[in-house]
Amino acid sequence: MCTKRLLLSAVITCFIFLSASSQTLFTYGTKTATKEEFLKAYNKNPDTTNNQSQKLKEYLDMYVNFRLKLQAAYDEKLNTNETLQAEAENFKAQLAENIINEQADISQLLHEAFLRSQKDIKLAQVFVAVPAGSDTTDAYAQIKRAYADLNTGKSFEEVTVAYSTDTSVIAAKGNIGYITVFTLPYQIENIVYGLQPGKYSNIYRSGIGYHIFKNGQERPATGKRKIQQLMFPTPPFFTDEQKQAVAKETDSVYNLLKQGTSFAEMMKTYNREDDNDPNATIDVSVGQYNSDFEDHVFALQSQGDISMPFTTAYGYNIIKLIEILAVNKNESDVINTAHLQEQIQTDNRLNVAKQKLADKWLTEIKYKPAAYNAEDLWAFTDSMIQGKNLPTGYKGIKSTTVLFQFEKQKITADDWIKFAGMARESEEPYNDASYSDLMKEFVRQSAANYYKQHIEDYYPSIKEQMKEFNDANLLFSVMDNHIWNKASEDSAGLKKYYDANKQKYMWQASVTALIVSGPNKKIINDISNKIKANPADWRNITSSDKTIVADSSRFESDQLPVKQQVSLQKDFQTTPESNEAGDTYTFIHIFNIFPQPSQRSFDEARGMVINDYQQVLEEKWLSELKKKYPVKVNDSVLKTIE
């Protein structure tokens, strides 16, 4: 009996709580607004000043008006407007992306990228190529032999020369040069940064072949270099005699530079016509260019140093160091963090993290594969991609066949064929993938798309944010239709309102004045002096510099945007003064004085009239809405929140 009594008590308590939380605060027509809805809105920006009861009633009036306007928007079917719907989808996509980035632990990726940016690694490799579409058996056997030789103690350079199939790798004895974060694909970067100096990796299969990587040595990150370059090309078709002539010319230019000739002048003379800007510079990052070029760039120690002539595969070079851009060592630096985040978001590492999330989402979104014959699906897919019509399908497979489903969506063969067709036309790694591997990627992408499209099912806060966003958009749109746009376009109504309320639109003590602003103190002082000497020519004077902004108009005396005291007399000019940030300087020159109040013309008062007329239109519109939707406040519920 006691147990039944406790259970009944719990049920009654729950019912009372639910009833209280859904109490109707007011009705408008057949619609209702609950106490809970009102308090949720009020508590976002509570006003705790003065009389609390009075503030609640004032907010209630605003909230009632808001619900009436929102209902009008739905009545006019503004919620079906394609533009508003597109904006809502974009907003939802942004919210989903933020959540997915958090799930992918972008903060950890930032920390990882920062740590890796603090050192450079001298990288080498053994490489056995696998041509696209060819059998991998022989190539894999060769890389396995290379790996076995390394394990016996043979030198990395010796093994590279013996087993690598790429002539450039053999010529460099496997040396790639120094790399740093973001130089390599993320999967390879993970392998390399996981190696200790002097150690080599396991066999790695890339899209072009098999690799064994070695961490040759490490150094503190050298950052970037800003250089200028003189390039003397030696194309492959040049004879030895022509190459010798280029070498002689390069030496001649170098001697002139040593004697004091300007590097910029040499650039104008010797660089290509479309690239002979004497101030042109190149930013060189670690791992960006061939190691032979980078070695010379990073060997320059001081600003202004000029290299001796050196050769690369493209010809002879002379470079000048313009600036050393050191690596940022402060992980808390906001600008550097933003730069790293931008690189992460365009780099494959974020996609890798998101792919792992897609596998996790499959359970969350209730992924369920359907039963079908895979070989029959592949045959059907081939036929459809090749443009063959199979109206009755192929061995039970047709366009409407369900391949798998999520909680609220079924994915069909038609969806798969569209994906497979686009994948086959795309670049690596999908266009040569087997249908089986491609299907795995299709499932992952479908899961990711579904999760984003239904993100509010898994994050209730997004549903609330979406509602607020949509309500705000609907409110703006309906207000624009009934008030803002209507007021600005109703010229007759505006003029009539102005004529009936002229006394509201008076000039107080005022001046006609010129306000001049600009970012450079010296230029502003110069313009100030010129205008003081010849005020009538202010347009020509201020147009001499595009950074200067000048506005001549009538202003009431308390509207002048300067801190110093303004003397209300003709041709008075203030001293140029800076704003708080110190990046803008302003002065005022007074042309005429109007010490007595005077009537504003309609054109002068137009902005003020529009603002007042909007209020008139809004009051009229709300009156109509309250007739259409009579408002009744439940005083007993209101008293519980006062």
XYZ file of C-alpha atoms in Angstrom:
642
model
C 0.000 0.000 0.000
C 2.821 2.362 0.947
C 4.564 1.682 -2.352
C 1.371 2.403 -4.342
C 0.859 5.611 -2.382
C 4.425 6.789 -3.143
C 4.018 5.935 -6.820
C 0.724 7.817 -7.037
C 2.281 10.798 -5.279
C 5.153 10.835 -7.796
C 2.739 10.699 -10.740
C 0.636 13.560 -9.334
C 3.765 15.644 -8.642
C 4.977 15.081 -12.205
C 1.571 16.038 -13.611
C 1.453 19.218 -11.526
C 4.945 20.159 -12.706
C 4.085 19.567 -16.362
C 0.861 21.524 -16.001
C 2.672 24.446 -14.376
C 5.388 24.490 -17.024
C 2.786 24.628 -19.798
C 0.397 27.128 -18.202
C -1.174 29.475 -20.749
C -0.097 33.046 -20.090
C -2.153 34.609 -22.867
C -4.137 33.719 -25.946
C -4.335 35.551 -29.268
C -7.236 34.339 -31.309
C -7.060 30.555 -31.211
C -3.296 30.590 -30.507
C -1.700 30.257 -27.069
C 1.538 31.427 -25.455
C 2.728 29.683 -22.320
C 4.327 31.032 -19.196
C 7.393 28.913 -19.970
C 7.812 30.420 -23.452
C 7.493 33.944 -22.087
C 9.993 33.399 -19.268
C 12.495 31.782 -21.622
C 12.399 34.897 -23.791
C 12.422 37.313 -20.836
C 15.293 35.634 -19.001
C 17.623 35.983 -21.963
C 17.773 39.733 -21.326
C 16.192 40.376 -17.926
C 15.796 44.000 -16.837
C 16.440 44.161 -13.078
C 16.192 47.941 -12.765
C 13.382 49.763 -10.963
C 10.005 48.040 -10.451
C 10.291 44.363 -11.432
C 6.536 43.900 -11.797
C 6.320 46.910 -14.095
C 9.244 45.680 -16.213
C 7.591 42.280 -16.652
C 4.352 43.902 -17.831
C 6.246 46.110 -20.285
C 8.098 43.090 -21.635
C 4.832 41.179 -21.854
C 3.414 43.924 -24.108
C 6.455 43.601 -26.385
C 6.229 39.812 -26.356
C 2.533 39.900 -27.282
C 3.328 42.208 -30.206
C 6.155 39.891 -31.264
C 3.840 36.859 -31.345
C 1.210 38.785 -33.308
C 3.758 39.902 -35.917
C 5.181 36.399 -36.161
C 1.706 34.986 -36.704
C 1.167 37.528 -39.476
C 4.350 36.265 -41.143
C 3.018 32.694 -41.070
C -0.362 33.879 -42.346
C 1.424 35.417 -45.317
C 3.409 32.165 -45.791
C 6.730 33.956 -45.506
C 8.109 30.763 -43.965
C 7.916 29.217 -47.459
C 10.043 31.976 -48.992
C 12.949 30.306 -50.821
C 15.469 32.972 -49.814
C 14.600 32.671 -46.122
C 14.715 28.888 -46.334
C 18.162 29.018 -47.980
C 19.432 31.366 -45.263
C 18.104 28.990 -42.612
C 19.866 26.037 -44.239
C 23.143 28.000 -44.427
C 22.845 28.936 -40.755
C 22.128 25.336 -39.813
C 25.140 24.171 -41.849
C 27.360 26.628 -39.964
C 26.092 25.382 -36.607
C 26.612 21.768 -37.688
C 30.132 22.519 -38.924
C 31.048 24.119 -35.589
C 29.810 21.082 -33.669
C 31.552 18.645 -36.007
C 34.819 20.588 -35.676
C 34.497 20.298 -31.912
C 33.818 16.568 -32.202
C 36.824 16.215 -34.509
C 38.819 17.886 -31.710
C 40.172 20.748 -33.792
C 41.814 22.100 -30.628
C 43.973 18.945 -30.491
C 44.798 19.310 -34.173
C 45.825 22.919 -33.492
C 48.077 21.826 -30.625
C 49.592 19.071 -32.750
C 50.209 21.445 -35.681
C 51.825 24.028 -33.384
C 54.205 21.462 -31.866
C 55.172 20.143 -35.294
C 55.729 23.686 -36.568
C 58.536 24.047 -34.020
C 60.915 21.665 -35.805
C 62.022 20.685 -39.314
C 62.830 17.100 -40.274
C 65.339 16.081 -42.936
C 63.427 13.405 -44.823
C 64.623 10.587 -47.051
C 62.772 7.715 -48.714
C 63.009 4.445 -50.583
C 60.366 4.547 -53.322
C 59.015 1.811 -55.591
C 56.464 3.149 -58.055
C 53.201 1.373 -58.887
C 51.738 2.646 -62.200
C 47.980 3.245 -62.104
C 45.976 0.107 -62.799
C 49.016 -2.199 -62.771
C 49.566 -5.312 -60.668
C 51.278 -4.565 -57.343
C 52.862 -7.977 -56.717
C 56.355 -7.250 -58.100
C 56.495 -3.758 -56.602
C 55.508 -5.039 -53.168
C 58.086 -7.819 -53.351
C 60.767 -5.246 -54.202
C 59.916 -2.908 -51.320
C 59.832 -5.920 -48.991
C 63.401 -6.809 -50.050
C 64.456 -3.216 -49.443
C 62.932 -3.305 -45.972
C 64.672 -6.604 -45.213
C 68.048 -5.170 -46.265
C 67.524 -2.166 -43.989
C 66.825 -4.546 -41.130
C 70.161 -6.259 -41.750
C 71.940 -2.943 -41.195
C 72.589 -1.753 -44.732
C 72.692 2.043 -45.101
C 69.537 3.838 -46.147
C 71.334 5.503 -49.076
C 72.620 2.144 -50.341
C 69.174 0.554 -50.145
C 67.576 3.587 -51.822
C 69.897 3.358 -54.817
C 69.484 -0.423 -55.050
C 65.710 -0.658 -54.901
C 64.081 2.701 -55.776
C 62.536 2.903 -59.241
C 62.430 6.692 -59.649
C 65.589 8.139 -61.213
C 65.317 11.453 -59.319
C 65.067 9.563 -56.005
C 68.107 7.468 -56.936
C 70.094 10.552 -57.997
C 69.376 12.246 -54.671
C 70.072 8.973 -52.772
C 66.577 9.251 -51.370
C 67.090 12.711 -49.906
C 63.881 14.795 -50.064
C 65.183 17.658 -47.967
C 63.721 19.310 -44.902
C 59.984 19.287 -44.312
C 57.742 20.799 -41.661
C 54.069 20.763 -40.716
C 51.654 20.962 -43.711
C 54.452 20.075 -46.177
C 53.250 16.481 -46.698
C 49.863 14.738 -46.817
C 48.661 14.308 -43.250
C 48.931 10.514 -43.221
C 52.608 10.702 -44.237
C 53.251 13.627 -41.877
C 51.998 11.446 -39.007
C 54.459 8.702 -39.964
C 57.417 11.074 -40.301
C 56.785 13.015 -37.092
C 56.404 9.696 -35.284
C 59.990 8.693 -36.148
C 63.018 9.321 -33.970
C 66.082 10.860 -35.707
C 67.965 8.163 -37.638
C 64.979 5.769 -37.666
C 62.956 4.574 -40.643
C 59.271 3.662 -41.045
C 57.407 0.530 -41.983
C 56.311 0.125 -45.604
C 53.679 2.692 -46.597
C 51.357 2.377 -49.613
C 50.396 5.666 -51.253
C 48.390 6.337 -54.412
C 51.566 6.173 -56.517
C 53.566 3.354 -54.938
C 55.364 1.991 -51.879
C 57.566 4.055 -49.559
C 59.903 3.654 -46.619
C 60.578 6.989 -44.924
C 63.543 7.985 -42.787
C 63.965 10.819 -40.296
C 67.519 11.800 -41.236
C 67.888 14.487 -38.604
C 65.969 17.304 -36.928
C 66.571 20.996 -36.375
C 64.659 23.837 -34.706
C 62.183 25.291 -37.204
C 63.796 27.836 -39.489
C 60.551 29.564 -40.465
C 60.253 31.327 -43.809
C 62.494 33.525 -45.898
C 61.465 36.442 -48.086
C 63.882 36.672 -51.007
C 64.442 38.312 -54.353
C 65.687 36.158 -57.216
C 67.623 36.601 -60.424
C 66.930 33.653 -62.709
C 69.036 32.735 -65.765
C 67.190 29.823 -67.444
C 68.921 26.930 -69.172
C 66.124 25.009 -70.914
C 66.718 21.295 -71.703
C 67.276 22.053 -75.393
C 70.278 24.350 -74.660
C 73.635 23.107 -75.930
C 76.686 22.965 -73.657
C 77.964 26.088 -75.370
C 74.731 27.953 -74.640
C 74.810 26.835 -71.011
C 78.392 28.058 -70.666
C 77.316 31.432 -72.047
C 74.559 31.667 -69.431
C 77.042 30.715 -66.696
C 79.404 33.459 -67.869
C 76.580 36.013 -67.904
C 75.540 34.957 -64.378
C 79.101 35.435 -63.096
C 79.233 38.858 -64.735
C 76.016 39.949 -63.001
C 77.300 38.594 -59.672
C 80.493 40.652 -60.004
C 78.428 43.784 -60.681
C 76.382 43.088 -57.549
C 79.580 42.712 -55.494
C 80.713 46.079 -56.807
C 77.522 47.726 -55.524
C 75.074 47.543 -58.414
C 71.478 47.478 -57.167
C 69.835 44.039 -57.083
C 66.561 45.727 -58.070
C 68.216 47.193 -61.172
C 69.507 43.762 -62.141
C 66.008 42.342 -61.699
C 64.604 44.948 -64.098
C 67.297 44.084 -66.621
C 67.437 40.299 -66.465
C 64.094 38.969 -65.253
C 61.320 38.194 -67.721
C 59.256 41.120 -68.989
C 56.123 39.862 -67.199
C 58.033 39.397 -63.945
C 60.491 42.302 -63.761
C 59.029 44.208 -60.843
C 62.161 45.443 -59.010
C 60.333 45.055 -55.694
C 58.998 41.543 -56.345
C 59.721 39.067 -53.561
C 59.207 35.336 -53.030
C 58.226 33.699 -49.731
C 60.083 30.417 -49.285
C 58.790 27.872 -46.758
C 60.489 24.649 -45.710
C 59.581 21.837 -48.094
C 58.047 24.173 -50.658
C 60.811 23.971 -53.305
C 63.502 21.476 -54.279
C 66.034 20.896 -51.531
C 68.960 22.187 -53.631
C 67.202 25.561 -53.998
C 66.062 25.712 -50.361
C 69.539 24.859 -49.056
C 70.896 28.031 -50.667
C 67.948 30.133 -49.460
C 68.266 29.056 -45.825
C 72.059 29.359 -45.904
C 71.747 33.155 -46.124
C 72.093 34.502 -42.579
C 71.518 38.266 -42.628
C 69.113 40.642 -44.322
C 70.681 41.899 -47.554
C 72.979 38.864 -48.035
C 73.398 37.816 -51.673
C 74.219 34.239 -52.670
C 76.908 33.177 -55.076
C 75.512 31.867 -58.364
C 74.148 28.316 -58.093
C 72.370 25.926 -60.424
C 69.086 24.062 -60.211
C 67.279 21.953 -62.787
C 65.917 25.175 -64.299
C 69.126 27.174 -64.652
C 71.407 29.564 -62.767
C 70.236 31.584 -59.778
C 71.347 34.475 -57.629
C 69.194 35.270 -54.613
C 69.066 38.071 -52.060
C 67.689 37.683 -48.527
C 65.087 40.366 -47.836
C 63.619 39.199 -44.530
C 63.760 36.305 -42.069
C 60.265 35.317 -40.922
C 60.809 33.385 -37.716
C 58.450 30.670 -36.498
C 55.984 31.858 -33.871
C 56.830 30.155 -30.571
C 53.789 31.419 -28.647
C 50.989 28.850 -28.765
C 48.597 31.409 -27.241
C 49.114 33.939 -30.035
C 45.656 34.595 -31.507
C 46.836 35.528 -35.004
C 49.116 32.500 -35.327
C 46.362 30.215 -34.020
C 43.940 31.609 -36.611
C 46.527 31.009 -39.335
C 47.054 27.406 -38.201
C 43.299 26.831 -38.006
C 42.847 28.128 -41.549
C 45.513 25.690 -42.773
C 43.938 22.813 -40.833
C 40.527 23.508 -42.334
C 41.924 23.393 -45.873
C 44.220 20.454 -45.115
C 43.306 16.778 -45.241
C 43.833 16.267 -41.493
C 40.420 17.667 -40.583
C 38.778 15.418 -43.172
C 40.580 12.413 -41.723
C 39.206 13.239 -38.270
C 35.726 13.735 -39.722
C 35.864 10.379 -41.522
C 36.471 8.704 -38.184
C 33.468 10.564 -36.812
C 31.294 9.288 -39.664
C 32.037 5.725 -38.573
C 30.919 6.647 -35.046
C 27.769 8.381 -36.299
C 26.544 5.202 -38.010
C 25.356 3.875 -34.677
C 23.916 7.193 -33.580
C 21.860 7.683 -36.738
C 20.705 4.025 -36.669
C 22.440 2.828 -39.823
C 20.974 -0.408 -41.135
C 22.295 -2.114 -44.293
C 19.820 -3.833 -46.607
C 20.236 -7.254 -48.179
C 21.305 -7.243 -51.841
C 23.751 -9.088 -54.102
C 26.851 -6.896 -54.379
C 28.061 -8.385 -57.681
C 24.647 -7.762 -59.246
C 24.739 -4.160 -57.971
C 28.201 -3.611 -59.494
C 26.976 -4.947 -62.861
C 23.879 -2.748 -62.681
C 26.089 0.225 -61.784
C 28.392 -0.353 -64.779
C 25.418 -0.426 -67.124
C 23.842 2.731 -65.708
C 27.110 4.712 -65.717
C 27.686 3.682 -69.331
C 24.255 5.056 -70.216
C 22.466 1.793 -70.874
C 18.758 1.789 -70.074
C 17.700 -1.000 -67.731
C 14.052 -0.162 -67.020
C 13.406 -3.494 -65.341
C 16.678 -3.540 -63.462
C 19.243 -6.315 -63.317
C 18.673 -9.516 -61.331
C 16.445 -7.776 -58.826
C 18.500 -4.552 -58.649
C 16.760 -1.392 -59.825
C 17.065 2.344 -59.179
C 14.631 2.230 -56.254
C 16.355 -0.683 -54.500
C 17.209 0.300 -50.915
C 20.890 -0.282 -50.130
C 20.875 0.991 -46.540
C 18.896 3.335 -44.342
C 19.198 5.734 -41.437
C 16.568 6.616 -38.870
C 14.612 8.943 -41.184
C 16.036 8.267 -44.646
C 16.463 5.409 -47.104
C 19.403 5.402 -49.518
C 18.703 3.794 -52.876
C 20.665 2.415 -55.813
C 19.883 5.621 -57.686
C 21.695 7.653 -54.989
C 24.638 5.253 -55.198
C 24.893 5.424 -58.995
C 25.020 9.228 -58.929
C 27.851 9.058 -56.402
C 29.743 6.310 -58.247
C 29.426 8.130 -61.578
C 30.859 11.350 -60.127
C 33.631 9.406 -58.347
C 34.691 7.761 -61.580
C 35.039 11.194 -63.194
C 36.944 12.661 -60.251
C 40.656 12.638 -59.571
C 42.437 10.152 -57.306
C 41.817 8.329 -55.074
C 38.284 7.422 -56.171
C 38.376 6.960 -59.921
C 40.403 3.727 -59.700
C 38.839 2.419 -56.492
C 36.920 -0.847 -56.501
C 33.156 -0.605 -56.122
C 33.519 -2.288 -52.729
C 35.889 0.429 -51.449
C 33.777 3.100 -53.110
C 30.672 1.813 -51.326
C 32.415 2.247 -47.960
C 33.135 5.864 -48.825
C 29.546 6.313 -50.039
C 28.211 5.052 -46.705
C 30.533 7.435 -44.813
C 29.557 10.440 -46.927
C 25.869 9.593 -46.728
C 26.154 9.276 -42.942
C 27.942 12.632 -42.688
C 25.327 14.347 -44.876
C 22.469 12.825 -42.902
C 24.034 13.813 -39.582
C 24.456 17.425 -40.725
C 20.920 17.602 -42.130
C 19.432 16.226 -38.895
C 21.886 17.788 -36.443
C 19.040 19.230 -34.357
C 17.898 15.681 -33.532
C 21.141 15.123 -31.655
C 21.666 18.647 -30.285
C 18.405 20.168 -28.958
C 20.167 23.514 -28.485
C 20.475 23.776 -32.269
C 16.748 23.334 -32.658
C 16.280 26.312 -30.328
C 18.896 28.392 -32.175
C 17.263 27.550 -35.492
C 13.870 28.631 -34.154
C 15.298 31.941 -32.957
C 17.054 32.495 -36.288
C 13.933 31.686 -38.316
C 11.721 33.825 -36.064
C 14.109 36.758 -36.454
C 14.157 36.353 -40.237
C 10.364 36.119 -40.422
C 9.974 39.138 -38.164
C 12.387 41.185 -40.262
C 10.648 40.179 -43.476
C 7.095 40.900 -42.258
C 8.182 44.221 -40.687
C 9.847 45.192 -43.951
C 6.639 44.443 -45.869
C 4.272 46.280 -43.530
C 6.403 49.057 -42.075
C 9.974 49.799 -43.163
C 9.717 49.442 -46.928
C 6.164 50.734 -46.945
C 7.123 53.887 -45.029
C 10.099 54.760 -47.238
C 8.086 54.281 -50.456
C 4.927 56.114 -49.359
C 6.029 59.605 -50.439
C 2.496 61.031 -50.250
C 1.955 59.617 -46.766
C 5.316 60.949 -45.590
C 4.629 64.437 -46.931
C 1.159 64.447 -45.375
C 2.598 63.359 -42.015
C 5.313 66.025 -42.247
C 2.782 68.789 -43.031
C 0.630 67.737 -40.053
C 3.608 67.602 -37.652
C 5.954 70.348 -38.828
C 6.516 71.571 -35.275
C 8.380 68.324 -34.524
C 10.974 69.006 -37.195
C 12.797 72.169 -36.201
C 16.437 73.099 -36.445
C 17.860 74.096 -33.096
C 20.955 76.314 -32.967
C 22.975 74.980 -35.885
C 25.769 75.532 -38.371
C 26.701 74.587 -41.897
C 30.106 73.029 -41.562
C 32.723 70.925 -43.271
C 33.932 67.796 -41.459
C 37.232 66.381 -42.748
C 38.788 63.071 -41.604
C 41.787 61.009 -42.610
C 44.271 58.441 -41.259
C 47.438 60.536 -41.660
C 48.108 63.381 -39.211
C 50.596 65.164 -41.471
C 48.208 65.142 -44.464
C 45.255 66.288 -42.322
C 47.309 69.178 -40.904
C 48.305 70.209 -44.424
C 44.682 70.090 -45.666
C 43.534 71.964 -42.552
C 45.914 74.841 -43.320
C 44.924 74.968 -46.995
C 41.192 75.094 -46.219
C 41.720 77.740 -43.572
C 43.421 79.868 -46.214
C 40.825 79.197 -48.924
C 37.564 77.649 -47.593
C 35.703 78.004 -50.910
C 38.126 75.606 -52.623
C 37.616 72.761 -50.099
C 36.396 70.264 -52.737
C 39.582 70.498 -54.804
C 41.751 70.491 -51.696
C 40.194 67.374 -50.146
C 40.027 65.452 -53.440
C 43.836 65.491 -53.697
C 44.078 62.403 -51.441
C 41.770 59.363 -51.690
C 42.214 58.559 -47.983
C 40.472 61.817 -47.023
C 36.732 61.871 -46.277
C 34.972 65.254 -46.392
C 31.296 66.010 -45.643
C 29.689 69.437 -45.910
C 26.234 69.702 -44.346
C 24.103 71.392 -41.730
C 24.527 70.171 -38.159
C 22.989 71.078 -34.857
C 25.694 72.324 -32.510
C 25.614 69.212 -30.294
C 26.058 66.892 -33.304
C 29.576 67.987 -34.244
C 31.913 64.981 -33.864
C 34.828 66.565 -31.984
C 35.752 66.679 -28.311
C 37.115 70.237 -28.249
C 34.987 73.310 -27.725
C 33.550 74.677 -30.980
C 33.131 78.411 -31.272
C 29.922 79.156 -33.190
C 31.283 81.775 -35.561
C 31.888 81.951 -39.299
C 35.194 80.438 -40.533
C 36.060 79.019 -37.128
C 38.176 75.895 -37.564
C 39.082 73.299 -34.950
C 42.540 71.839 -34.516
C 42.821 68.311 -36.022
C 42.273 65.751 -33.259
C 42.604 61.953 -33.194
C 40.006 59.400 -32.239
C 40.547 57.054 -29.285
C 42.242 54.429 -31.445
C 44.627 57.041 -32.869
C 44.008 55.924 -36.464
C 41.787 58.788 -37.639
C 42.228 62.570 -37.415
C 39.335 65.025 -37.784
C 38.799 68.772 -37.961
C 35.749 71.024 -38.549
C 35.455 74.244 -40.516
C 32.307 76.319 -39.954
C 30.817 78.144 -42.935
C 27.625 79.733 -41.541
C 25.836 80.165 -38.193
C 22.093 79.761 -37.495
C 21.677 80.760 -33.829
C 17.851 80.727 -33.794
C 15.483 77.727 -34.212
C 14.131 77.366 -37.748
C 11.900 75.014 -39.686
C 13.482 71.991 -41.352
C 12.359 71.464 -44.922
C 10.746 68.143 -45.845
C 13.967 66.960 -47.503
C 16.038 67.968 -44.460
C 13.638 66.167 -42.113
C 12.968 63.148 -44.328
C 14.957 60.642 -42.248
C 13.246 61.754 -39.036
C 9.831 61.730 -40.714
C 10.363 58.168 -42.012
C 11.278 57.011 -38.512
C 8.171 58.596 -36.971
C 5.914 57.440 -39.796
C 7.143 53.872 -39.299
C 5.900 54.033 -35.709
C 2.497 55.246 -36.917
C 2.268 52.391 -39.426
C 3.352 49.869 -36.797
C 0.721 51.030 -34.294
C -1.955 50.877 -36.981
C -0.859 47.404 -38.076
C -0.776 46.085 -34.495
C -4.271 47.447 -33.921
C -5.462 45.472 -36.952
C -3.687 42.336 -35.737
C -5.285 42.616 -32.289
C -8.714 42.797 -33.921
C -7.885 39.721 -35.970
C -6.366 37.916 -32.968
C -7.998 39.255 -29.775
C -5.458 39.080 -26.927
C -6.520 37.775 -23.506
C -3.988 37.656 -20.654
C -4.448 35.083 -17.896
C -4.012 37.366 -14.871
C -3.797 34.479 -12.408
C -0.805 33.028 -14.264
C 0.746 36.474 -14.688
C 0.651 37.012 -10.917
C 2.781 33.893 -10.409
C 5.708 35.504 -12.214
C 5.426 39.113 -11.013
